[in-house]
Amino acid sequence: MTEDFEEDLAEPEPTVFEMTTKEIDITIIGIRSILTYYICGSCGKKAVQVGSLKCEACQMKQRIVATSKQWCAQLFVQNSNTSEHLNILVFHQHLRKMFQCNDKEFEWNENRDEDKITCVLLEGGKINVRQ
């Protein structure tokens, strides 16, 4: 018969994902700014409006369409776990995800404006963020 193993097992090494990913719950306290910008339909980089749109990267000129307009918001938030306050910048694709997480129906078309986005963001509850 063999003896029972009584020593402590070694702690597993954390994976790269575990070391670089942090998950927190935040509550939006305020909105510092909401900005719009345009993206190039070809390369996805920033485009400037000069009558039409002109991409700063690939130099392509293109007409302005609703899908080329993007939004970003600088938010003042509170970490629900530590009560720490943070400033975060949230770009268009993540703004859309935040609205979906809060079950907010929002039409991302020409009718969207800063006031509507502000109202939806401030009405939201806790949001889970993975960094």
XYZ file of C-alpha atoms in Angstrom:
131
model
C 0.000 0.000 0.000
C 1.257 3.538 -0.815
C 1.246 6.539 1.478
C -1.139 9.459 0.912
C 0.370 12.525 -0.745
C 0.282 15.270 1.890
C 2.378 18.093 0.423
C 0.754 21.191 -1.076
C 0.489 21.190 -4.845
C 2.288 23.861 -6.827
C 0.254 26.916 -7.822
C -0.437 26.955 -11.562
C 1.273 29.706 -13.532
C -1.166 32.358 -14.791
C -1.681 32.481 -18.544
C -0.789 35.563 -20.595
C -4.526 36.206 -21.017
C -5.056 36.185 -17.252
C -2.103 38.524 -16.693
C -3.206 41.063 -19.320
C -6.981 40.986 -18.881
C -8.861 42.696 -16.119
C -12.605 42.722 -15.670
C -14.416 45.474 -13.749
C -17.965 46.698 -13.283
C -18.404 50.419 -13.868
C -21.177 52.948 -13.460
C -21.202 56.048 -15.659
C -21.059 59.153 -13.454
C -20.772 61.728 -16.227
C -19.897 62.421 -19.819
C -17.007 64.743 -20.567
C -17.564 64.847 -24.320
C -19.148 63.079 -27.248
C -17.439 63.470 -30.607
C -18.038 62.378 -34.166
C -15.487 61.385 -36.759
C -15.529 59.758 -40.179
C -13.837 56.580 -41.321
C -12.668 55.592 -44.788
C -14.802 53.002 -46.531
C -11.668 51.453 -48.060
C -9.031 51.214 -45.330
C -11.020 52.062 -42.173
C -8.685 54.894 -41.132
C -9.772 58.405 -40.174
C -11.208 60.557 -42.954
C -11.712 64.332 -42.905
C -14.641 66.205 -44.359
C -13.615 68.596 -47.116
C -16.885 68.825 -49.032
C -16.605 65.092 -49.539
C -14.537 62.785 -47.351
C -10.810 62.392 -47.847
C -8.897 59.631 -46.123
C -5.767 60.786 -44.330
C -4.075 57.402 -44.872
C -4.919 56.193 -48.389
C -5.917 59.611 -49.788
C -9.139 58.224 -51.304
C -11.922 60.763 -51.788
C -15.417 59.448 -51.202
C -18.951 60.612 -50.692
C -20.348 60.965 -47.201
C -22.612 58.069 -46.215
C -24.275 57.399 -42.850
C -22.078 54.378 -42.125
C -18.880 56.423 -42.369
C -19.882 58.596 -39.393
C -18.652 57.210 -36.080
C -19.085 58.312 -32.470
C -16.818 58.262 -29.442
C -17.439 59.346 -25.863
C -15.130 60.367 -23.057
C -16.802 59.043 -19.923
C -16.201 59.670 -16.244
C -16.962 56.372 -14.504
C -16.748 54.727 -11.099
C -15.357 51.256 -10.511
C -18.166 49.531 -8.623
C -15.732 47.276 -6.717
C -13.267 49.896 -5.465
C -15.189 53.209 -5.821
C -12.212 54.479 -7.843
C -13.045 57.116 -10.466
C -11.681 56.764 -14.001
C -11.787 58.601 -17.310
C -12.275 56.269 -20.258
C -12.607 56.848 -23.991
C -15.160 54.606 -25.681
C -15.204 54.292 -29.473
C -18.172 53.589 -31.752
C -18.193 49.782 -31.763
C -17.986 49.647 -27.975
C -20.646 52.343 -27.550
C -22.964 50.132 -29.569
C -22.131 47.143 -27.336
C -22.807 49.218 -24.214
C -26.255 50.099 -25.535
C -26.995 46.452 -26.300
C -25.849 45.354 -22.825
C -28.288 47.813 -21.253
C -31.130 46.615 -23.515
C -31.390 50.061 -25.073
C -32.810 50.228 -28.562
C -31.037 52.965 -30.459
C -31.067 53.710 -34.148
C -27.567 54.492 -35.377
C -28.722 56.539 -38.373
C -28.766 60.194 -39.389
C -31.242 60.988 -36.588
C -28.736 60.238 -33.840
C -27.327 63.202 -31.974
C -25.227 63.971 -28.937
C -28.213 64.608 -26.642
C -29.833 61.247 -27.435
C -26.570 59.371 -26.875
C -25.996 61.250 -23.598
C -29.469 60.341 -22.298
C -29.042 56.650 -23.113
C -25.588 56.483 -21.514
C -26.636 58.241 -18.299
C -29.735 56.056 -17.901
C -27.652 52.865 -18.005
C -26.821 50.801 -14.952
C -23.653 48.883 -14.192
C -21.560 47.868 -17.177
C -19.044 45.021 -17.184
C -15.783 46.056 -18.862
C -12.932 43.746 -19.833
C -9.589 45.496 -20.285
